[in-house]
Amino acid sequence: MTIQTIFTQALTGQRPGTSGLRQKTTAFMQPMYLENFVQALLDVLNNGVVDGRYLRGQTLVLGGDGRFYNRAAVQTILKMAAANGVGRVLLGQGGILSTPAVSAVIRSRQAFGGIVLSASHNPGGPQGDFGIKYNASNGGPATETLTEAVYAKTQTLVQVRCSDAPDMAIDQQGVQWMEQMQVEVIDPVADYAALMRSLFDFDLLRSMFARGFTLRVDAMNAVGGPYAKAILETELGAPVGTVVNAIPMEDFGGLHPDPNPVNATELMTCMAGVNAPDCGAAMDGDADRNMILGHNFVVSPSDSLAVLTAHARLIPAYREGLVGVARSMPTSAAVDRVASALGIDCFETPTGWKFFGNLLDAGRVTLCGEESYGTGSSHVREKDGLWAILFWLSLQGATGRSIESLVREHWRVYGRNYYSRHDYEGIPLDVANALMADLRAKLPTLQAQRFGERMVMLADDFSYLDPVDGTSSQHQGIRLIFDDGARIIFRLSGTGTDGATLRLYLERYEADPVQQDMPVQKTLADLATVAEQVAGIRVRTGMATPSVAT
Ligand code: G1P
Ligand code: ZN
């Protein structure tokens, strides 16, 4: 075996977005595309400029969500890691590791960092998407300082180092060597399951299933299946078949593995039926997102964070209470009310889990969440789908109440934040950029403007100053905040691969219990009209309605 130096041409367009580098699978399969990015990453990690630590001789965790190209990418990365002086790789068996499991393994094995192969909730397969992201030694997504350094490197890269060793056997657990690098193929579930056992009362959950509690978890043919089966069925005694679509498939069986009411249609139908289970749940491609359902009742992710915060003390891991909470800016302010009642801090961060990392590391927050079906805590540095499912099951076990009654009770106590996100997908980039630029230019004129009963109290482009390391992030979304607390937010997605996606977030608060059971879109229709008036989405995009509204 020898280490080859391959001359390459620097590529443009490899800037990581909200969550790593995402592209069409076909783009990733072009000669040197993956290699260039991985070499840039390894160079940055080996030169110690980012946090003064050097990757050489250290341990990396590696795994992905099992989508098409996962296995081939694993082999390429192993050969490149061996050629770039990595000491050891902990590889999930079969190349499989969910995003929260990578985070858990980095932390439990004190690894230098980890590489996750996933495009999360984006469809997979040869015609779908692929992605790669780096997580640091805290288990969390790389900071923007690091991703920007990698991006800069991709633009000047001239050579790639790669071992010419044959492909490794990745389907059997155990230790092997490639060049001077040890590769340990590990059980993808074990470390993660041990962590869950340490957080929740597994005896309580076991007794629920023994008494006949019914659950349906839709793993959407993605990586969450093996985790959910091992923990819920094997360990906690839920009947076999509780987890459906449980075998990770390279194309997710054609499903769009994004757990929302639009994509998880099978689960929605099941939860609306007469024989619906007590609880329904779904996860996304890499199992960091979650959707929670009761009988014919969808828990909005923003409400989920608020309810979990309000009841956290019922969970062994959070019995002492929470130090603080954080939500991304577009996430509804439901959790803010709970935090203020509990007398704890509530941070508002830009979109993307990476912004929670410093707050979690500094011990300033315990729970975090995003409106995009992401919920998590300080147990790892990623959002965590199965953790959220176990949390909701535990709440039902500890209180004896259904999901719907827990949420309705929450609204009665704290009020309801009606909330919806409208996505306009596949907009030409120039149209989307012009729409945002025009909105930005208009901000001063929107200040104090009246729209019907409401007046704009604040019109701005959200910026964030990280209270831990002082980094500032600009242009994180246009906000219109009204005098009654209602909000309209516009931002462009940072995870798409087809043109641009405009996300429009609508929110309004309702304190009156009598008014808390209205159809969500209806109650937000006037805000949608204002958004249209201000941004001219229809005219500019030619789209009469959003592609997805949840
Ligand atoms: C989307 C979500 C965001 C989430 C990210 C990664 O990013 O909106 O909350 O953190 O996916 O799962 P966006 O496409 O909006 O940039
Ligand atoms: Zn995901």
XYZ file of N, CA, C and O in Angstrom, residues 436-497:
248
model
N -35.332 39.345 -1.628
C -34.776 39.616 -0.296
C -34.099 40.995 -0.273
O -34.236 41.740 0.700
N -33.377 41.311 -1.331
C -32.675 42.607 -1.361
C -33.682 43.754 -1.311
O -33.492 44.739 -0.595
N -34.783 43.607 -2.054
C -35.797 44.672 -2.059
C -36.454 44.804 -0.683
O -36.723 45.905 -0.221
N -36.703 43.658 -0.045
C -37.285 43.706 1.300
C -36.347 44.434 2.261
O -36.765 45.279 3.061
N -35.095 44.099 2.152
C -34.077 44.693 3.024
C -34.059 46.218 2.822
O -34.037 46.973 3.782
N -34.122 46.611 1.556
C -34.073 48.043 1.252
C -35.307 48.767 1.792
O -35.260 49.944 2.146
N -36.406 48.026 1.871
C -37.680 48.604 2.282
C -37.834 48.711 3.801
O -38.797 49.309 4.282
N -36.924 48.077 4.543
C -37.124 47.968 5.990
C -37.440 49.293 6.693
O -38.393 49.358 7.477
N -36.685 50.369 6.384
C -36.964 51.620 7.101
C -38.393 52.117 6.877
O -39.007 52.669 7.789
N -38.940 51.879 5.669
C -40.291 52.389 5.394
C -41.358 51.517 6.068
O -42.489 51.943 6.241
N -40.995 50.316 6.435
C -41.985 49.433 7.073
C -42.143 49.737 8.559
O -43.166 49.446 9.166
N -41.095 50.297 9.110
C -41.108 50.652 10.522
C -42.334 51.511 10.837
O -42.594 52.473 10.131
N -43.109 51.104 11.862
C -44.285 51.842 12.324
C -45.435 51.880 11.305
O -46.436 52.557 11.524
N -45.288 51.141 10.208
C -46.402 51.106 9.234
C -47.568 50.290 9.794
O -47.365 49.306 10.514
N -48.792 50.687 9.442
C -49.988 49.980 9.905
C -50.468 49.009 8.842
O -50.474 49.321 7.653
N -50.890 47.838 9.262
C -51.550 46.875 8.375
C -52.816 46.444 9.110
O -52.744 45.647 10.034
N -53.951 47.008 8.734
C -55.188 46.702 9.444
C -55.051 47.121 10.900
O -54.670 48.248 11.205
N -55.352 46.164 11.787
C -55.319 46.446 13.224
C -53.892 46.539 13.777
O -53.691 47.002 14.883
N -52.964 45.999 13.003
C -51.603 45.863 13.550
C -50.672 46.966 13.073
O -50.794 47.461 11.969
N -49.680 47.238 13.936
C -48.632 48.167 13.530
C -47.282 47.468 13.659
O -47.063 46.704 14.593
N -46.382 47.759 12.717
C -45.041 47.156 12.770
C -44.230 47.845 13.873
O -44.014 49.046 13.833
N -43.829 47.067 14.858
C -43.020 47.612 15.960
C -41.543 47.556 15.605
O -40.757 48.384 16.020
N -41.179 46.495 14.874
C -39.769 46.336 14.517
C -39.681 45.698 13.143
O -40.324 44.676 12.883
N -38.926 46.323 12.267
C -38.652 45.731 10.951
C -37.139 45.699 10.810
O -36.495 46.747 10.752
N -36.563 44.507 10.815
C -35.104 44.456 10.728
C -34.616 43.196 10.029
O -35.405 42.333 9.648
N -33.315 43.130 9.840
C -32.669 41.939 9.298
C -31.939 41.345 10.500
O -31.016 41.963 11.032
N -32.368 40.179 10.938
C -31.882 39.631 12.210
C -30.378 39.408 12.199
O -29.825 38.829 11.270
N -29.730 39.889 13.252
C -28.313 39.579 13.413
C -28.121 39.046 14.824
O -28.930 39.309 15.716
N -27.065 38.305 15.000
C -26.854 37.605 16.266
C -25.432 37.807 16.743
O -24.488 37.665 15.971
N -25.328 38.141 17.998
C -24.019 38.244 18.614
C -23.913 37.097 19.601
O -24.655 37.053 20.584
N -23.046 36.159 19.312
C -22.920 34.991 20.181
C -22.430 35.447 21.561
O -21.350 36.024 21.671
N -23.239 35.208 22.605
C -22.853 35.733 23.918
C -21.652 35.003 24.502
O -21.055 35.462 25.469
N -21.279 33.866 23.921
C -20.155 33.106 24.481
C -18.832 33.517 23.841
O -17.876 33.835 24.539
N -18.790 33.535 22.501
C -17.494 33.873 21.888
C -17.491 35.198 21.127
O -16.493 35.566 20.497
N -18.610 35.910 21.170
C -18.640 37.244 20.569
C -18.697 37.272 19.046
O -18.630 38.336 18.445
N -18.843 36.094 18.402
C -18.951 36.089 16.934
C -20.274 36.722 16.532
O -21.297 36.486 17.169
N -20.246 37.495 15.435
C -21.528 38.045 15.013
C -21.931 37.456 13.665
O -21.085 37.169 12.817
N -23.222 37.241 13.491
C -23.765 36.696 12.241
C -24.848 37.638 11.755
O -25.801 37.923 12.487
N -24.673 38.116 10.530
C -25.599 39.109 9.960
C -26.556 38.454 8.965
O -26.326 37.338 8.539
N -27.569 39.216 8.569
C -28.498 38.819 7.501
C -29.102 37.443 7.731
O -29.066 36.572 6.876
N -29.666 37.250 8.898
C -30.208 35.937 9.246
C -31.719 35.856 9.062
O -32.350 34.910 9.516
N -32.297 36.846 8.427
C -33.735 36.786 8.144
C -34.397 38.115 8.394
O -34.070 38.826 9.342
N -35.324 38.472 7.480
C -36.066 39.730 7.614
C -37.230 39.496 8.570
O -38.015 38.559 8.384
N -37.323 40.342 9.587
C -38.394 40.186 10.579
C -39.324 41.395 10.571
O -38.848 42.538 10.591
N -40.602 41.123 10.601
C -41.578 42.171 10.904
C -42.254 41.728 12.194
O -42.915 40.685 12.232
N -42.053 42.509 13.241
C -42.678 42.168 14.520
C -43.732 43.233 14.815
O -43.439 44.428 14.778
N -44.953 42.770 15.071
C -46.077 43.700 15.233
C -46.350 43.985 16.704
O -45.862 43.283 17.595
N -47.189 45.010 16.919
C -47.455 45.453 18.287
C -48.196 44.418 19.126
O -48.165 44.466 20.345
N -48.871 43.464 18.474
C -49.558 42.432 19.260
C -48.696 41.171 19.408
O -49.180 40.126 19.820
N -47.426 41.272 19.024
C -46.526 40.118 19.159
C -46.495 39.231 17.923
O -45.675 38.320 17.833
N -47.404 39.480 16.956
C -47.390 38.666 15.729
C -46.079 38.915 14.988
O -45.466 39.980 15.129
N -45.654 37.913 14.217
C -44.398 38.054 13.472
C -44.543 37.512 12.055
O -45.242 36.528 11.819
N -43.860 38.170 11.140
C -43.688 37.643 9.782
C -42.188 37.622 9.537
O -41.507 38.638 9.753
N -41.683 36.478 9.093
C -40.243 36.372 8.840
C -40.012 35.818 7.442
O -40.724 34.903 7.004
N -39.036 36.387 6.775
C -38.640 35.898 5.443
C -37.173 35.512 5.504
O -36.350 36.304 5.978
N -36.863 34.324 5.028
C -35.436 34.017 4.826
C -35.287 32.995 3.704
O -36.245 32.326 3.331
N -34.078 32.909 3.171
C -33.809 31.913 2.142
C -33.177 30.698 2.793
O -32.335 30.828 3.691
N -33.591 29.531 2.343
C -33.035 28.290 2.864
C -31.553 28.189 2.556
O -31.087 28.648 1.514
N -30.829 27.563 3.473
C -29.407 27.311 3.242
C -29.116 25.833 3.076
O -27.978 25.402 3.220
N -30.151 25.041 2.791
C -29.921 23.595 2.665
C -30.372 23.029 1.326
O -30.138 21.861 1.056
N -31.040 23.841 0.518
C -31.602 23.313 -0.729
C -30.536 23.111 -1.801
O -29.413 23.611 -1.678
N -30.891 22.369 -2.843
C -29.931 22.170 -3.929
C -30.538 22.532 -5.292
O -29.894 22.394 -6.312
